[in-house]
Steps between C-alpha positions, in 0.01 A plus 500: 500500500779744588680437174183577304446816702863604445469443125178702484659786695799493266270503197309800638828680562625425148175623346521822703859547387400441139220755529738754656749449218222543242393820674858624497533427128170679438634804680279460806785551745291569813336155476835328449655700782220410742548129431876524548457698821256240636745223411778678687272545803409129498866402479590741779226355721621146430857600578392667825314184603800282419732734690271488804506120493882505492511744791261281698704188429821672607334611823391145576845362426672766717255430783563128480875562490477714814303221667779261407295270285403440142174402339368157588423272205126562552550878511717490190242291313218735604702807397591345167139403433364846586773667294412286197130587540577871525688495167 
């Protein structure tokens, strides 16, 4: 199901990009600019989310290090599973 959803999202994105390029070629620069600006905003939001996840993971690892222990196998498996679902 996720793969189908990902493919549909990619198809929608490609169609939007095609339409923006057509608008640019037709001289409708504001429409093309709006699409590009929205794409940049989406990428910035995704990057911010990814950065926050990295910061959170570093905090957990530093906390565990200060406690003098590492992740248990069950904790590692749960973290890996939730990280894969978040992607």
